[in-house]
Amino acid sequence: MPQLYLVPTPIGNLEDITFRAIRILKEADLVLAEDTRKTLILLKHYGIEQKVVSHHSFNEHQTLKTVVGKIRSGLTVALVSDAGTPGISDPGYLLLRECLKDGIKVECLPGPTAFIPALVNSGIPCDRFLFEGFLPHKKGRQTRLKELSEEKTTMVFYESPHRLLKTLEQFCEYFGEDRTACVSRELTKIYEENRRGTLTELKAHFGEKEVRGEIVIVVQGKK
Ligand code: SAM
């Protein structure tokens, strides 16, 4: 039965991919990728020869109908993003919604995503959590921070290295300087770092030198 598969891919270490993900990527009629060059490197690593077509946030709206049409005509399509699980702070949701509307079978494979290892590594309670992803950069940022200052469950944020310090400063302001948090950097890669401490300690640590790499911030909820 033709369908759409959302296929998670490694967030750094190329060994972090499931047997099923590899099989689906091999067997699909078409692979849709955020960055075709990056995906071709991954496919080459696993000896997969596939047709890879671009599907990213800039063309997602325009290509929806074409992709749905292809699946309806009998093709099985696998969607991947640059890293981790499609739809999690990455393109995927719009296509998934369109397929569901059209009665097409959709399946997201379990697999890599950055926020789960960051959450568990943090040592902060992970029985309940709020995945916040990227905070808005400008409009709505302060309002959201104010709302989150009352949040009682553990919060998980994605952040870019050049915004990390400013965000930690704002977290100190809205959540309090003594709030426990953890910054996970470069998960699964050679220079992986999981730095735990209060927000003030983390601000001091990451203020010492230029921060590089990909980052997840985990913050304890309000007591
Ligand atoms: N779809 C991905 C997922 O499932 O995690 C997220 C994609 S989002 C565009 C990219 C963000 O994820 C980065 O800015 C960073 O916050 C986080 N991220 C991805 N890989 C990471 C890694 N190896 N270490 C830490 N954070 C990572």
mmCIF file of C-alpha atoms and ligand atoms in Angstrom:
data_model
loop_
_atom_site.group_PDB
_atom_site.id
_atom_site.type_symbol
_atom_site.label_atom_id
_atom_site.label_comp_id
_atom_site.label_asym_id
_atom_site.label_seq_id
_atom_site.Cartn_x
_atom_site.Cartn_y
_atom_site.Cartn_z
ATOM 1 C CA MET A 1 0.000 0.000 0.000
ATOM 2 C CA PRO A 2 1.524 3.354 -0.975
ATOM 3 C CA GLN A 3 2.185 5.572 1.950
ATOM 4 C CA LEU A 4 4.298 8.278 3.555
ATOM 5 C CA TYR A 5 7.055 7.347 5.984
ATOM 6 C CA LEU A 6 8.721 9.926 8.204
ATOM 7 C CA VAL A 7 12.204 8.561 8.747
ATOM 8 C CA PRO A 8 14.432 9.840 11.590
ATOM 9 C CA THR A 9 18.136 10.150 10.746
ATOM 10 C CA PRO A 10 21.243 10.559 12.971
ATOM 11 C CA ILE A 11 21.809 13.829 14.861
ATOM 12 C CA GLY A 12 25.585 13.416 14.600
ATOM 13 C CA ASN A 13 26.800 9.867 14.985
ATOM 14 C CA LEU A 14 26.004 7.978 11.776
ATOM 15 C CA GLU A 15 25.612 4.726 13.715
ATOM 16 C CA ASP A 16 22.385 6.057 15.234
ATOM 17 C CA ILE A 17 19.940 4.792 12.645
ATOM 18 C CA THR A 18 17.592 1.817 12.872
ATOM 19 C CA PHE A 19 17.619 -1.259 10.608
ATOM 20 C CA ARG A 20 14.053 -0.426 9.625
ATOM 21 C CA ALA A 21 14.953 3.161 8.701
ATOM 22 C CA ILE A 22 17.641 1.829 6.358
ATOM 23 C CA ARG A 23 15.233 -0.682 4.815
ATOM 24 C CA ILE A 24 12.515 1.941 4.272
ATOM 25 C CA LEU A 25 15.022 4.339 2.716
ATOM 26 C CA LYS A 26 16.130 1.545 0.373
ATOM 27 C CA GLU A 27 12.644 0.375 -0.567
ATOM 28 C CA ALA A 28 10.831 3.708 -0.945
ATOM 29 C CA ASP A 29 10.104 4.850 -4.487
ATOM 30 C CA LEU A 30 11.204 8.353 -3.612
ATOM 31 C CA VAL A 31 13.101 10.057 -0.791
ATOM 32 C CA LEU A 32 12.189 13.652 0.061
ATOM 33 C CA ALA A 33 14.953 15.551 1.835
ATOM 34 C CA GLU A 34 15.476 18.958 3.414
ATOM 35 C CA ASP A 35 19.012 19.185 2.012
ATOM 36 C CA THR A 36 19.547 16.684 -0.778
ATOM 37 C CA ARG A 37 23.370 16.875 -0.533
ATOM 38 C CA LYS A 38 23.368 16.013 3.179
ATOM 39 C CA THR A 39 20.944 13.143 2.664
ATOM 40 C CA LEU A 40 22.951 11.777 -0.266
ATOM 41 C CA ILE A 41 26.008 11.597 2.039
ATOM 42 C CA LEU A 42 23.962 9.563 4.541
ATOM 43 C CA LEU A 43 22.551 7.290 1.834
ATOM 44 C CA LYS A 44 26.010 6.743 0.353
ATOM 45 C CA HIS A 45 27.320 5.792 3.807
ATOM 46 C CA TYR A 46 24.744 2.975 3.903
ATOM 47 C CA GLY A 47 25.195 2.009 0.255
ATOM 48 C CA ILE A 48 21.663 3.144 -0.623
ATOM 49 C CA GLU A 49 21.074 4.272 -4.184
ATOM 50 C CA GLN A 50 17.952 6.407 -4.255
ATOM 51 C CA LYS A 51 16.240 9.226 -6.052
ATOM 52 C CA VAL A 52 16.325 12.204 -3.637
ATOM 53 C CA VAL A 53 14.072 15.202 -4.184
ATOM 54 C CA SER A 54 14.194 18.504 -2.286
ATOM 55 C CA HIS A 55 11.455 19.184 0.288
ATOM 56 C CA HIS A 56 12.236 22.000 2.702
ATOM 57 C CA SER A 57 10.397 24.729 4.589
ATOM 58 C CA PHE A 58 10.739 27.188 1.663
ATOM 59 C CA ASN A 59 9.065 24.955 -0.925
ATOM 60 C CA GLU A 60 6.917 22.797 1.395
ATOM 61 C CA HIS A 61 3.661 24.671 0.672
ATOM 62 C CA GLN A 62 4.116 24.455 -3.108
ATOM 63 C CA THR A 63 5.130 20.799 -3.253
ATOM 64 C CA LEU A 64 2.424 19.390 -0.956
ATOM 65 C CA LYS A 65 -0.121 18.632 -3.681
ATOM 66 C CA THR A 66 2.496 17.154 -6.031
ATOM 67 C CA VAL A 67 3.765 14.790 -3.338
ATOM 68 C CA VAL A 68 0.254 13.758 -2.291
ATOM 69 C CA GLY A 69 -0.519 13.154 -5.989
ATOM 70 C CA LYS A 70 2.552 10.929 -6.316
ATOM 71 C CA ILE A 71 1.574 8.840 -3.296
ATOM 72 C CA ARG A 72 -1.991 8.526 -4.585
ATOM 73 C CA SER A 73 -0.632 7.333 -7.915
ATOM 74 C CA GLY A 74 1.038 4.426 -6.120
ATOM 75 C CA LEU A 75 4.445 5.618 -4.925
ATOM 76 C CA THR A 76 5.772 5.085 -1.416
ATOM 77 C CA VAL A 77 7.566 8.169 -0.182
ATOM 78 C CA ALA A 78 10.115 8.495 2.653
ATOM 79 C CA LEU A 79 10.617 11.950 4.149
ATOM 80 C CA VAL A 80 13.829 12.809 6.001
ATOM 81 C CA SER A 81 15.117 16.062 7.466
ATOM 82 C CA ASP A 82 18.760 17.094 7.874
ATOM 83 C CA ALA A 83 18.944 15.418 11.273
ATOM 84 C CA GLY A 84 16.642 13.813 13.797
ATOM 85 C CA THR A 85 12.916 13.307 13.388
ATOM 86 C CA PRO A 86 11.054 15.147 10.602
ATOM 87 C CA GLY A 87 8.312 17.380 12.015
ATOM 88 C CA ILE A 88 10.267 18.097 15.214
ATOM 89 C CA SER A 89 11.419 21.708 14.629
ATOM 90 C CA ASP A 90 11.818 20.594 11.004
ATOM 91 C CA PRO A 91 9.600 20.323 7.917
ATOM 92 C CA GLY A 92 7.200 17.393 7.864
ATOM 93 C CA TYR A 93 4.052 18.423 9.683
ATOM 94 C CA LEU A 94 2.362 20.087 6.682
ATOM 95 C CA LEU A 95 2.913 17.092 4.425
ATOM 96 C CA LEU A 96 1.777 14.676 7.125
ATOM 97 C CA ARG A 97 -1.417 16.696 7.679
ATOM 98 C CA GLU A 98 -2.123 16.869 3.948
ATOM 99 C CA CYS A 99 -1.645 13.095 3.582
ATOM 100 C CA LEU A 100 -3.931 12.372 6.543
ATOM 101 C CA LYS A 101 -6.583 14.682 5.064
ATOM 102 C CA ASP A 102 -6.339 12.694 1.850
ATOM 103 C CA GLY A 103 -6.733 9.326 3.616
ATOM 104 C CA ILE A 104 -3.127 8.319 2.929
ATOM 105 C CA LYS A 105 -1.423 5.999 5.410
ATOM 106 C CA VAL A 106 1.311 7.799 7.342
ATOM 107 C CA GLU A 107 3.912 6.308 9.642
ATOM 108 C CA CYS A 108 6.654 7.986 11.643
ATOM 109 C CA LEU A 109 9.446 5.571 12.520
ATOM 110 C CA PRO A 110 10.897 5.795 16.036
ATOM 111 C CA GLY A 111 14.471 7.046 16.035
ATOM 112 C CA PRO A 112 16.924 9.846 16.743
ATOM 113 C CA THR A 113 15.844 13.228 17.998
ATOM 114 C CA ALA A 114 17.990 15.677 19.990
ATOM 115 C CA PHE A 115 15.651 16.511 22.852
ATOM 116 C CA ILE A 116 15.288 13.016 24.355
ATOM 117 C CA PRO A 117 18.985 12.355 25.121
ATOM 118 C CA ALA A 118 19.342 15.983 26.301
ATOM 119 C CA LEU A 119 16.388 15.599 28.651
ATOM 120 C CA VAL A 120 17.567 12.284 30.076
ATOM 121 C CA ASN A 121 21.250 13.363 30.323
ATOM 122 C CA SER A 122 20.241 16.500 32.227
ATOM 123 C CA GLY A 123 19.466 14.656 35.461
ATOM 124 C CA ILE A 124 16.427 16.924 35.807
ATOM 125 C CA PRO A 125 13.095 15.083 36.360
ATOM 126 C CA CYS A 126 12.017 13.672 33.009
ATOM 127 C CA ASP A 127 8.767 11.934 33.946
ATOM 128 C CA ARG A 128 6.875 14.971 32.589
ATOM 129 C CA PHE A 129 8.234 17.696 30.336
ATOM 130 C CA LEU A 130 7.310 20.503 27.993
ATOM 131 C CA PHE A 131 9.048 20.510 24.622
ATOM 132 C CA GLU A 132 9.282 24.163 23.654
ATOM 133 C CA GLY A 133 11.642 23.884 20.641
ATOM 134 C CA PHE A 134 12.958 27.258 19.425
ATOM 135 C CA LEU A 135 11.589 30.290 21.251
ATOM 136 C CA PRO A 136 10.385 33.072 18.961
ATOM 137 C CA HIS A 137 13.333 35.364 18.191
ATOM 138 C CA LYS A 138 11.496 38.670 18.492
ATOM 139 C CA LYS A 139 7.717 38.969 18.470
ATOM 140 C CA GLY A 140 6.108 37.019 21.286
ATOM 141 C CA ARG A 141 9.376 36.048 22.967
ATOM 142 C CA GLN A 142 8.890 38.023 26.180
ATOM 143 C CA THR A 143 5.242 36.988 26.485
ATOM 144 C CA ARG A 144 6.197 33.345 26.098
ATOM 145 C CA LEU A 145 9.043 33.640 28.642
ATOM 146 C CA LYS A 146 6.638 35.232 31.085
ATOM 147 C CA GLU A 147 4.162 32.364 30.625
ATOM 148 C CA LEU A 148 6.953 29.801 31.021
ATOM 149 C CA SER A 149 8.134 31.412 34.257
ATOM 150 C CA GLU A 150 5.077 29.761 35.888
ATOM 151 C CA GLU A 151 5.656 26.369 34.263
ATOM 152 C CA LYS A 152 6.102 23.572 36.814
ATOM 153 C CA THR A 153 7.322 20.765 34.551
ATOM 154 C CA THR A 154 10.793 20.432 33.042
ATOM 155 C CA MET A 155 11.189 22.554 29.890
ATOM 156 C CA VAL A 156 13.239 21.695 26.808
ATOM 157 C CA PHE A 157 14.489 24.315 24.336
ATOM 158 C CA TYR A 158 16.421 24.200 21.076
ATOM 159 C CA GLU A 159 18.896 27.026 20.652
ATOM 160 C CA SER A 160 21.622 28.169 18.266
ATOM 161 C CA PRO A 161 25.164 28.682 19.623
ATOM 162 C CA HIS A 162 25.239 32.417 18.928
ATOM 163 C CA ARG A 163 22.001 33.002 20.858
ATOM 164 C CA LEU A 164 22.853 30.759 23.824
ATOM 165 C CA LEU A 165 24.290 33.407 26.110
ATOM 166 C CA LYS A 166 21.499 35.904 25.517
ATOM 167 C CA THR A 167 18.926 33.161 26.162
ATOM 168 C CA LEU A 168 20.632 32.094 29.405
ATOM 169 C CA GLU A 169 20.613 35.746 30.516
ATOM 170 C CA GLN A 170 16.884 35.967 29.806
ATOM 171 C CA PHE A 171 16.261 32.644 31.584
ATOM 172 C CA CYS A 172 18.054 34.085 34.658
ATOM 173 C CA GLU A 173 15.784 37.106 34.456
ATOM 174 C CA TYR A 174 12.501 35.190 33.991
ATOM 175 C CA PHE A 175 13.161 31.881 35.800
ATOM 176 C CA GLY A 176 15.579 33.051 38.520
ATOM 177 C CA GLU A 177 19.372 32.759 38.721
ATOM 178 C CA ASP A 178 19.326 29.633 40.930
ATOM 179 C CA ARG A 179 17.097 27.544 38.704
ATOM 180 C CA THR A 180 18.754 24.219 37.778
ATOM 181 C CA ALA A 181 19.393 23.623 34.082
ATOM 182 C CA CYS A 182 21.561 21.681 31.662
ATOM 183 C CA VAL A 183 23.072 22.679 28.335
ATOM 184 C CA SER A 184 23.713 19.747 25.981
ATOM 185 C CA ARG A 185 26.013 20.572 23.111
ATOM 186 C CA GLU A 186 26.979 18.406 20.129
ATOM 187 C CA LEU A 187 25.088 15.326 21.317
ATOM 188 C CA THR A 188 26.440 12.034 19.933
ATOM 189 C CA LYS A 189 29.431 13.856 18.383
ATOM 190 C CA ILE A 190 33.139 13.861 19.379
ATOM 191 C CA TYR A 191 32.899 17.026 21.461
ATOM 192 C CA GLU A 192 29.631 16.210 23.232
ATOM 193 C CA GLU A 193 29.195 18.266 26.400
ATOM 194 C CA ASN A 194 26.402 18.065 28.986
ATOM 195 C CA ARG A 195 26.926 20.955 31.384
ATOM 196 C CA ARG A 196 24.696 20.943 34.468
ATOM 197 C CA GLY A 197 24.337 23.757 37.009
ATOM 198 C CA THR A 198 22.310 26.784 37.973
ATOM 199 C CA LEU A 199 21.448 29.253 35.236
ATOM 200 C CA THR A 200 24.074 31.667 36.641
ATOM 201 C CA GLU A 201 26.755 28.961 36.565
ATOM 202 C CA LEU A 202 25.872 28.035 33.001
ATOM 203 C CA LYS A 203 25.917 31.683 31.952
ATOM 204 C CA ALA A 204 29.403 32.081 33.452
ATOM 205 C CA HIS A 205 30.681 28.883 31.802
ATOM 206 C CA PHE A 206 29.387 29.613 28.315
ATOM 207 C CA GLY A 207 30.349 33.292 28.576
ATOM 208 C CA GLU A 208 34.040 32.377 28.791
ATOM 209 C CA LYS A 209 34.605 31.521 25.134
ATOM 210 C CA GLU A 210 32.874 31.406 21.778
ATOM 211 C CA VAL A 211 30.189 28.713 21.781
ATOM 212 C CA ARG A 212 29.991 26.341 18.816
ATOM 213 C CA GLY A 213 27.818 23.442 17.778
ATOM 214 C CA GLU A 214 24.208 22.436 18.242
ATOM 215 C CA ILE A 215 22.474 23.027 21.534
ATOM 216 C CA VAL A 216 19.572 21.841 23.668
ATOM 217 C CA ILE A 217 18.760 23.579 26.967
ATOM 218 C CA VAL A 218 16.820 21.745 29.667
ATOM 219 C CA VAL A 219 15.422 23.829 32.539
ATOM 220 C CA GLN A 220 13.814 22.549 35.728
ATOM 221 C CA GLY A 221 10.216 23.646 36.281
ATOM 222 C CA LYS A 222 9.153 26.130 38.954
ATOM 223 C CA LYS A 223 9.126 24.610 42.461
HETATM 224 N N1 SAM B 1 14.515 17.361 13.854
HETATM 225 C C1 SAM B 1 15.542 17.570 14.829
HETATM 226 C C2 SAM B 1 15.265 16.672 16.055
HETATM 227 O O1 SAM B 1 14.486 15.734 15.914
HETATM 228 O O2 SAM B 1 15.855 16.898 17.100
HETATM 229 C C3 SAM B 1 15.683 19.037 15.205
HETATM 230 C C4 SAM B 1 16.019 19.914 14.053
HETATM 231 S S1 SAM B 1 16.236 21.594 14.485
HETATM 232 C C5 SAM B 1 16.261 22.368 12.901
HETATM 233 C C6 SAM B 1 17.937 21.679 14.881
HETATM 234 C C7 SAM B 1 18.157 21.897 16.375
HETATM 235 O O3 SAM B 1 18.098 20.649 17.050
HETATM 236 C C8 SAM B 1 19.530 22.453 16.700
HETATM 237 O O4 SAM B 1 19.563 23.870 16.575
HETATM 238 C C9 SAM B 1 19.685 22.025 18.140
HETATM 239 O O5 SAM B 1 18.954 22.849 18.990
HETATM 240 C C10 SAM B 1 19.032 20.633 18.090
HETATM 241 N N2 SAM B 1 20.050 19.603 17.760
HETATM 242 C C11 SAM B 1 20.131 18.871 16.645
HETATM 243 N N3 SAM B 1 21.188 18.035 16.713
HETATM 244 C C12 SAM B 1 21.787 18.242 17.900
HETATM 245 C C13 SAM B 1 22.927 17.694 18.551
HETATM 246 N N4 SAM B 1 23.675 16.771 17.974
HETATM 247 N N5 SAM B 1 23.241 18.157 19.783
HETATM 248 C C14 SAM B 1 22.491 19.111 20.389
HETATM 249 N N6 SAM B 1 21.400 19.667 19.810
HETATM 250 C C15 SAM B 1 21.053 19.239 18.582
#
